[in-house]
C-alpha positions as a printed Julia matrix, in Angstrom:
303×3 Matrix{Float64}:
   3.03   43.35    6.76
   3.28   39.93    8.36
   1.0    40.57   11.32
   2.25   37.61   13.37
   5.9    38.6    12.94
   5.1    42.22   13.81
   3.34   41.17   17.03
   6.28   38.92   17.93
   8.64   41.86   17.39
   6.49   44.1    19.6
   6.41   41.54   22.41
  10.18   40.98   22.22
  10.85   44.73   22.36
   8.77   45.03   25.52
  10.41   41.94   27.02
  13.99   43.07   26.32
  13.44   46.84   26.53
  15.44   47.29   23.34
  14.92   47.19   19.58
  18.47   45.91   19.13
  18.1    43.07   21.64
  14.71   42.12   20.18
  16.26   41.98   16.7
  19.08   39.78   17.99
  16.63   37.3    19.54
  14.56   37.24   16.36
  17.72   36.93   14.27
  16.87   39.89   12.03
  18.4    43.34   11.43
  17.3    46.09   13.87
  15.95   48.07   10.9
  13.56   45.2    10.18
  12.2    45.39   13.73
  11.78   49.16   13.41
   9.84   48.76   10.16
   7.64   46.03   11.68
   6.75   48.29   14.62
   5.98   51.2    12.3
   3.75   48.96   10.19
   1.98   47.57   13.26
   1.27   51.02   14.71
   0.1    52.22   11.3
  -2.18   49.21   10.99
  -3.66   49.74   14.47
  -3.66   53.53   14.07
  -2.35   53.93   17.61
   1.05   54.56   19.21
   2.21   51.52   21.19
   5.71   52.54   22.31
   7.48   55.66   23.53
  11.07   55.46   22.33
  14.04   57.61   23.35
  17.73   57.09   22.73
  18.0    55.17   26.01
  14.59   53.73   26.85
  11.54   52.09   25.35
   8.3    52.33   27.33
   4.71   51.33   26.7
   1.98   53.85   26.07
  -1.32   53.17   27.89
  -2.7    51.74   24.65
   0.48   49.71   24.18
   0.18   48.3    27.7
  -3.38   47.1    27.08
  -2.39   45.65   23.69
   0.63   43.92   25.22
  -1.5    42.22   27.88
  -3.94   40.83   25.34
  -1.42   39.85   22.67
   0.8    38.07   25.2
  -2.1    35.72   25.92
  -2.84   35.31   22.2
   0.77   34.46   21.41
   0.93   31.95   24.26
  -2.21   30.24   22.92
  -0.81   30.32   19.39
   2.45   28.68   20.43
   0.56   26.16   22.58
  -1.61   25.24   19.59
   1.47   24.76   17.41
   3.01   22.59   20.11
  -0.18   20.52   20.34
  -0.16   20.03   16.56
   3.44   18.85   16.71
   2.5    16.36   19.43
  -0.53   15.28   17.38
   1.69   14.57   14.4
   4.06   12.46   16.48
   1.28   10.81   18.52
  -2.05   11.09   16.66
  -5.18   11.31   18.77
  -8.9    11.85   18.4
 -11.89   10.18   16.8
 -12.16    8.59   13.35
 -15.44    7.7    11.63
 -15.1     4.91    9.07
 -17.56    2.81    7.07
 -17.17   -0.6     5.46
 -19.03   -3.77    4.52
 -20.13   -6.05    7.33
 -17.87   -8.97    6.44
 -14.87   -6.72    5.79
 -15.36   -5.27    9.26
 -16.0    -8.51   11.15
 -13.49  -10.78    9.4
 -10.65   -8.54    8.23
 -10.49   -5.22   10.07
 -11.85   -5.71   13.59
  -9.76   -8.86   14.32
  -6.62   -6.79   13.61
  -7.67   -3.65   15.5
  -5.84   -4.6    18.69
  -2.58   -4.01   16.82
  -3.73   -0.55   15.74
  -4.77    0.32   19.3
  -1.37   -0.79   20.6
   0.31    1.59   18.18
  -2.13    4.49   18.57
  -3.85    4.25   21.96
  -5.24    7.8    21.76
  -7.33    7.21   18.62
 -10.97    6.15   18.91
 -12.61    4.49   15.89
 -16.34    4.53   15.12
 -17.03    1.76   12.56
 -20.19    1.75   10.5
 -20.57   -1.85    9.3
 -23.23   -2.47    6.66
 -23.58   -3.28    2.97
 -24.95    0.14    2.05
 -22.93    2.82    0.26
 -22.14    5.62    2.69
 -21.73    9.25    1.64
 -18.52   10.67    3.08
 -19.39   14.34    2.79
 -22.99   14.37    4.01
 -22.34   11.88    6.82
 -19.03   13.39    7.99
 -17.21   10.08    7.49
 -13.41   10.18    7.38
 -12.88    7.18    5.11
 -14.67    4.13    3.69
 -13.61    0.76    2.33
 -15.32    0.08   -0.99
 -15.3    -2.9    -3.3
 -15.53   -2.92   -7.08
 -14.33   -0.42   -9.62
 -14.88    3.1    -8.38
 -16.68    5.65  -10.55
 -14.74    8.73  -11.53
 -14.99   11.21   -8.69
 -13.04   13.8    -6.75
 -12.44   11.31   -3.95
  -8.99    9.95   -3.21
  -8.63    6.15   -3.31
  -5.79    3.88   -2.2
  -5.85    0.3    -3.37
  -5.96   -2.45   -0.74
  -5.8    -5.42   -3.1
  -8.42   -7.74   -4.56
 -10.63  -10.5    -3.15
 -11.34  -13.78   -4.95
 -14.81  -15.3    -5.33
 -15.93  -18.9    -4.92
 -19.18  -20.72   -5.75
 -20.32  -23.28   -3.18
 -23.19  -25.12   -1.53
 -23.77  -27.46    1.42
 -23.11  -31.2     1.08
 -26.8   -31.88    1.77
 -27.88  -29.52   -1.0
 -25.51  -31.17   -3.49
 -26.72  -34.63   -2.48
 -30.29  -33.57   -3.24
 -29.74  -31.47   -6.38
 -26.49  -32.85   -7.75
 -23.17  -31.12   -8.34
 -23.27  -28.71  -11.3
 -20.49  -29.13  -13.87
 -21.38  -26.1   -15.98
 -22.95  -22.76  -14.94
 -25.83  -23.35  -17.36
 -26.94  -26.26  -15.17
 -27.85  -23.75  -12.47
 -30.76  -22.57  -14.65
 -32.67  -25.81  -14.1
 -32.85  -28.13  -11.13
 -30.99  -25.75   -8.83
 -31.76  -22.75   -6.66
 -29.52  -19.77   -6.03
 -29.44  -17.57   -2.99
 -29.89  -14.1    -4.45
 -28.3   -10.9    -3.19
 -29.83   -7.46   -3.78
 -28.08   -4.19   -3.03
 -29.34   -2.02   -0.17
 -30.81    1.21   -1.43
 -31.15    0.36   -5.13
 -32.7    -3.1    -4.7
 -30.76   -4.27   -7.77
 -30.13   -8.01   -7.72
 -26.64   -9.34   -8.28
 -26.48  -11.63  -11.32
 -24.04  -14.55  -11.34
 -21.47  -14.23  -14.14
 -18.64  -16.78  -14.51
 -15.66  -17.09  -16.84
 -13.64  -20.01  -18.16
 -11.03  -18.99  -20.67
 -12.86  -17.1   -23.42
 -16.27  -18.44  -22.4
 -18.51  -16.28  -20.24
 -21.85  -17.42  -18.83
 -24.41  -15.25  -17.06
 -26.9   -17.1   -14.88
 -30.34  -15.88  -13.8
 -31.53  -19.06  -12.08
 -34.4   -19.28   -9.67
 -34.34  -18.49   -6.0
 -36.43  -19.05   -2.91
 -34.75  -16.33   -0.86
 -33.02  -13.02   -1.59
 -31.2   -10.93    1.01
 -29.41   -7.56    1.16
 -26.83   -8.39    3.83
 -23.68  -10.46    3.36
 -24.02  -12.28    6.69
 -27.62  -13.21    5.88
 -26.44  -14.37    2.43
 -23.92  -16.72    4.02
 -26.5   -17.93    6.55
 -28.9   -18.8     3.72
 -26.19  -20.79    1.98
 -25.3   -22.66    5.18
 -29.0   -23.43    5.66
 -29.01  -25.26    2.32
 -31.31  -22.75    0.63
 -29.27  -22.69   -2.55
 -25.93  -22.2    -4.26
 -24.03  -19.09   -3.17
 -21.31  -17.13   -4.94
 -19.34  -15.0    -2.54
 -15.92  -13.85   -1.4
 -13.62  -16.74   -0.57
 -12.27  -15.26    2.67
 -15.85  -15.15    3.95
 -16.54  -18.87    3.43
 -13.07  -20.43    3.72
 -13.57  -21.51    7.37
 -16.77  -23.31    6.33
 -15.01  -24.93    3.36
 -12.23  -26.09    5.69
 -14.84  -27.5     8.09
 -16.67  -29.3     5.28
 -19.96  -27.46    5.81
 -19.64  -25.85    2.37
 -18.26  -27.46   -0.79
 -16.82  -25.47   -3.74
 -18.44  -26.17   -7.11
 -17.66  -25.05  -10.65
 -14.04  -24.72   -9.6
 -12.89  -24.38  -13.23
 -15.03  -21.26  -13.5
 -14.3   -17.94  -11.85
 -15.39  -14.33  -11.58
 -12.98  -11.39  -11.83
 -11.48  -10.56   -8.41
 -13.19   -7.77   -6.5
 -10.82   -4.78   -6.09
 -10.88   -3.06   -2.7
  -9.99    0.55   -1.98
  -9.95    2.84    1.02
 -11.53    6.12   -0.05
 -11.41    9.55    1.58
 -12.11   13.19    0.78
  -9.41   15.14   -1.1
  -8.44   17.35    1.82
  -5.03   18.88    1.23
  -4.09   18.34    4.87
  -5.27   14.87    5.85
  -5.36   14.6     9.63
  -2.6    12.53   11.19
  -5.07   10.1    12.77
  -6.79    9.36    9.44
  -3.47    9.1     7.62
  -2.04    6.52   10.04
  -5.3     4.53    9.92
  -5.24    4.43    6.11
  -1.57    3.38    6.15
  -2.41    0.68    8.69
  -5.26   -0.65    6.53
  -2.9    -0.96    3.56
  -0.49   -2.91    5.77
  -3.2    -5.23    7.17
  -4.67   -6.09    3.77
  -1.24   -6.64    2.23
  -0.48   -9.27    4.89
  -3.81  -11.13    4.64
  -3.61  -14.5     2.82
  -6.94  -14.04    1.01
  -6.14  -10.57   -0.34
  -4.46  -10.58   -3.75
  -1.99   -7.77   -4.42
């Protein structure tokens, strides 16, 4: 027995006073309505209707059941209507997490456009360089860089970000401009980056054709935040190797100068990652689609 259909049949019979009229409204054969009522009464183990050749009336139990189920059906239909509205005009709160520079330089500057499209969605952005856990922290989606480990999570590619090695003019005047990565091992300092949580330091690895060089170098400062990393480079504390979109304004202004331009690191792939829920909420789905659109249009994101 389809319980919902049986209840609908019961309510239509009471409303129309006729099995035949109820069947017509439900667009089924009268025999189907009769069988649904028999199944419902058998399931409830109570008689709901008194039926004669001319009339259909409620039993006392049927009257009480009708009152309660009328409210339930109204709430059911209202919920379905709300879901339809939600699909056409998503609303509610989204919790997202991403790196600090991704948030401040790529996503947040474009958020006005998202708000114009979806004014009923509120976004809570966690901006840090740590790796957030979607399940334990109830996060809807995250933007992650690098190659993702095999997991049950769903990932949509956003493109890749290029790296650049640079330093301040004053630093280069004092220490000279390196022509080969190996020169960074002596006579130069690097600003070092270590990952929040693990403390693992990021080693500089550069490619030129078939030649690959990994540089340890020495450092006078190490940080675990991308904004602090940039600040250390701008302060002349050493050579930095970071995402080009992050430093391009400073390169354009002349406060940072690219070095080792014939050498490069593999681009950093970006993905938006979310849990493998079969029914992704409309608000998260439109936000993910919007992220794909924003990153595809950005000049520093390679597709």
